[in-house]
Amino acid sequence: MESNEKNVKLTKISDEELKNFLDMKFKDFSAEELNFDLFKDGVNELTFQIKFGEDSTGIAQFYDIDWINRSACIRIFWDEAIENDVEIKVVRLMLKYAFEVLNLNRVYSKVVEYKKDTISVLKKCGFLQEGMERQAKFFKGKYWDVLRFSMLYEDYWRAIEDLK
């Protein structure tokens, strides 16, 4: 799955490549500390490497894929130096894959309230906030709300038509 603009590319990666990437980018945390379920085998998750030019700048993942209800959660980890427009392109590529390849009906994301840039990117891509888990994340001595965003199949196609 590729976008011709700015050479943003998503490539499916193996668990070992994912572990190496996380070890390199998040040296202060282990996957267990971050409570990520990244190394589980099975068809309920798909992981992609994000490439911008020749450099690997992050990973993108569908997880908790529910094939019966056709939904999945999305999470993306990228280098902090990546530009906002590149983040938007990555999310749009993931949505394209979700709705046009996987034929999902719903893609959702959970974002801690202090991740303002991520919230902005999701909103710019057409996600709607559908709820909040109050004080669901403890980080740096404080409880934070976790916001839930989603996009439906029909929202995606409506947004595609609006861009034409």
Short mmCIF file of C-alpha atoms in Angstrom, two decimals:
data_model
loop_
_atom_site.label_atom_id
_atom_site.label_comp_id
_atom_site.label_asym_id
_atom_site.label_seq_id
_atom_site.Cartn_x
_atom_site.Cartn_y
_atom_site.Cartn_z
CA MET A 1 0.00 0.00 0.00
CA GLU A 2 1.65 3.23 -1.13
CA SER A 3 0.94 6.89 -1.55
CA ASN A 4 2.71 8.72 -4.37
CA GLU A 5 2.85 11.89 -2.32
CA LYS A 6 6.09 12.32 -0.35
CA ASN A 7 6.89 8.60 -0.69
CA VAL A 8 5.01 7.47 2.42
CA LYS A 9 4.90 3.68 2.42
CA LEU A 10 3.40 1.05 4.71
CA THR A 11 4.97 -2.42 4.63
CA LYS A 12 3.75 -5.42 6.65
CA ILE A 13 6.46 -6.46 9.11
CA SER A 14 7.17 -9.53 11.20
CA ASP A 15 7.01 -9.73 14.99
CA GLU A 16 10.81 -9.84 15.21
CA GLU A 17 11.16 -6.68 13.11
CA LEU A 18 8.51 -5.04 15.30
CA LYS A 19 10.33 -6.01 18.48
CA ASN A 20 13.60 -4.63 17.10
CA PHE A 21 11.88 -1.38 16.13
CA LEU A 22 10.32 -0.97 19.57
CA ASP A 23 13.64 -1.72 21.26
CA MET A 24 15.28 0.96 19.10
CA LYS A 25 12.61 3.69 19.40
CA PHE A 26 11.35 3.14 22.96
CA LYS A 27 14.52 2.26 24.85
CA ASP A 28 13.10 3.39 28.20
CA PHE A 29 10.10 1.05 28.07
CA SER A 30 9.53 -2.60 27.40
CA ALA A 31 6.45 -3.74 25.48
CA GLU A 32 5.09 -5.21 28.73
CA GLU A 33 5.43 -1.87 30.54
CA LEU A 34 3.61 -0.11 27.71
CA ASN A 35 0.93 -2.81 27.94
CA PHE A 36 1.04 -3.45 24.21
CA ASP A 37 -0.17 -6.71 22.84
CA LEU A 38 2.14 -6.46 19.84
CA PHE A 39 3.74 -9.86 19.67
CA LYS A 40 0.67 -12.05 19.66
CA ASP A 41 0.28 -14.37 16.69
CA GLY A 42 -2.99 -14.67 14.87
CA VAL A 43 -5.27 -12.93 12.47
CA ASN A 44 -6.60 -10.42 14.97
CA GLU A 45 -3.80 -7.95 14.26
CA LEU A 46 -1.82 -6.63 11.32
CA THR A 47 1.36 -4.58 11.74
CA PHE A 48 2.96 -2.30 9.16
CA GLN A 49 6.27 -0.48 9.03
CA ILE A 50 5.98 3.21 8.10
CA LYS A 51 8.64 4.42 5.71
CA PHE A 52 9.14 8.04 4.75
CA GLY A 53 11.69 8.17 1.96
CA GLU A 54 14.35 5.60 2.83
CA ASP A 55 13.97 5.91 6.60
CA SER A 56 11.73 3.83 8.85
CA THR A 57 9.79 6.34 10.93
CA GLY A 58 7.30 4.19 12.78
CA ILE A 59 4.82 1.36 12.91
CA ALA A 60 1.09 1.23 12.32
CA GLN A 61 -1.17 -1.54 13.52
CA PHE A 62 -4.71 -2.84 13.38
CA TYR A 63 -5.38 -4.86 16.52
CA ASP A 64 -8.40 -6.42 18.18
CA ILE A 65 -9.68 -7.14 14.69
CA ASP A 66 -13.20 -8.49 15.02
CA TRP A 67 -13.99 -10.23 11.73
CA ILE A 68 -17.61 -10.98 12.68
CA ASN A 69 -18.49 -7.35 13.47
CA ARG A 70 -15.90 -6.05 10.94
CA SER A 71 -14.13 -3.65 13.29
CA ALA A 72 -10.57 -2.99 14.42
CA CYS A 73 -8.64 -0.64 16.63
CA ILE A 74 -5.79 1.33 15.09
CA ARG A 75 -2.59 2.52 16.75
CA ILE A 76 0.39 4.24 15.24
CA PHE A 77 3.84 4.91 16.68
CA TRP A 78 6.04 7.35 14.82
CA ASP A 79 9.13 9.40 15.25
CA GLU A 80 8.32 12.65 17.04
CA ALA A 81 10.10 14.58 14.29
CA ILE A 82 7.63 13.46 11.61
CA GLU A 83 5.60 16.25 10.04
CA ASN A 84 1.88 16.56 10.74
CA ASP A 85 0.91 16.17 7.06
CA VAL A 86 2.82 12.87 6.92
CA GLU A 87 0.92 11.63 9.99
CA ILE A 88 -2.34 12.47 8.24
CA LYS A 89 -1.25 10.56 5.11
CA VAL A 90 -0.35 7.51 7.19
CA VAL A 91 -3.75 7.49 8.90
CA ARG A 92 -5.48 7.91 5.52
CA LEU A 93 -3.48 4.99 4.08
CA MET A 94 -4.49 2.85 7.04
CA LEU A 95 -8.14 3.83 6.57
CA LYS A 96 -7.93 3.02 2.86
CA TYR A 97 -6.54 -0.42 3.73
CA ALA A 98 -9.17 -0.96 6.44
CA PHE A 99 -12.19 -0.09 4.32
CA GLU A 100 -11.06 -0.99 0.80
CA VAL A 101 -8.95 -4.10 1.43
CA LEU A 102 -10.08 -5.57 4.76
CA ASN A 103 -13.70 -4.50 4.17
CA LEU A 104 -14.13 -3.34 7.76
CA ASN A 105 -17.21 -1.43 8.86
CA ARG A 106 -15.62 0.43 11.79
CA VAL A 107 -12.14 1.59 12.74
CA TYR A 108 -11.60 3.07 16.17
CA SER A 109 -8.78 4.47 18.23
CA LYS A 110 -8.17 5.12 21.91
CA VAL A 111 -6.06 8.19 22.71
CA VAL A 112 -4.90 9.53 26.06
CA GLU A 113 -6.13 13.11 26.46
CA TYR A 114 -2.61 14.63 26.62
CA LYS A 115 -1.84 13.40 23.07
CA LYS A 116 -3.18 16.61 21.47
CA ASP A 117 -1.33 16.10 18.16
CA THR A 118 -2.78 12.62 17.71
CA ILE A 119 -6.29 13.87 18.51
CA SER A 120 -5.87 16.63 15.92
CA VAL A 121 -4.70 14.15 13.26
CA LEU A 122 -7.65 11.81 13.90
CA LYS A 123 -10.13 14.68 13.65
CA LYS A 124 -8.53 15.95 10.42
CA CYS A 125 -8.90 12.45 8.98
CA GLY A 126 -12.61 12.39 9.78
CA PHE A 127 -12.72 10.42 13.02
CA LEU A 128 -15.50 11.40 15.41
CA GLN A 129 -15.11 11.35 19.18
CA GLU A 130 -17.61 8.84 20.49
CA GLY A 131 -16.77 8.68 24.15
CA MET A 132 -14.37 8.94 27.03
CA GLU A 133 -13.04 6.46 29.56
CA ARG A 134 -12.64 8.57 32.67
CA GLN A 135 -9.24 8.36 34.39
CA ALA A 136 -8.41 5.15 32.53
CA LYS A 137 -4.65 5.74 32.17
CA PHE A 138 -2.16 6.33 34.98
CA PHE A 139 0.97 8.12 33.76
CA LYS A 140 3.59 10.19 35.57
CA GLY A 141 1.69 10.26 38.85
CA LYS A 142 -1.64 11.33 37.38
CA TYR A 143 -4.79 9.69 36.04
CA TRP A 144 -5.77 10.71 32.51
CA ASP A 145 -8.94 10.25 30.49
CA VAL A 146 -8.79 8.05 27.40
CA LEU A 147 -10.78 9.41 24.47
CA ARG A 148 -12.41 7.07 21.95
CA PHE A 149 -12.65 8.02 18.29
CA SER A 150 -14.11 6.08 15.38
CA MET A 151 -14.81 6.15 11.68
CA LEU A 152 -17.43 4.06 9.92
CA TYR A 153 -17.36 2.62 6.42
CA GLU A 154 -20.03 5.11 5.32
CA ASP A 155 -18.09 8.04 6.85
CA TYR A 156 -14.99 6.99 4.93
CA TRP A 157 -16.76 6.87 1.57
CA ARG A 158 -18.54 10.17 2.29
CA ALA A 159 -15.16 11.79 3.05
CA ILE A 160 -13.69 10.36 -0.19
CA GLU A 161 -16.59 11.90 -2.16
CA ASP A 162 -16.09 15.26 -0.41
CA LEU A 163 -12.42 15.29 -1.48
CA LYS A 164 -13.38 14.97 -5.17
#
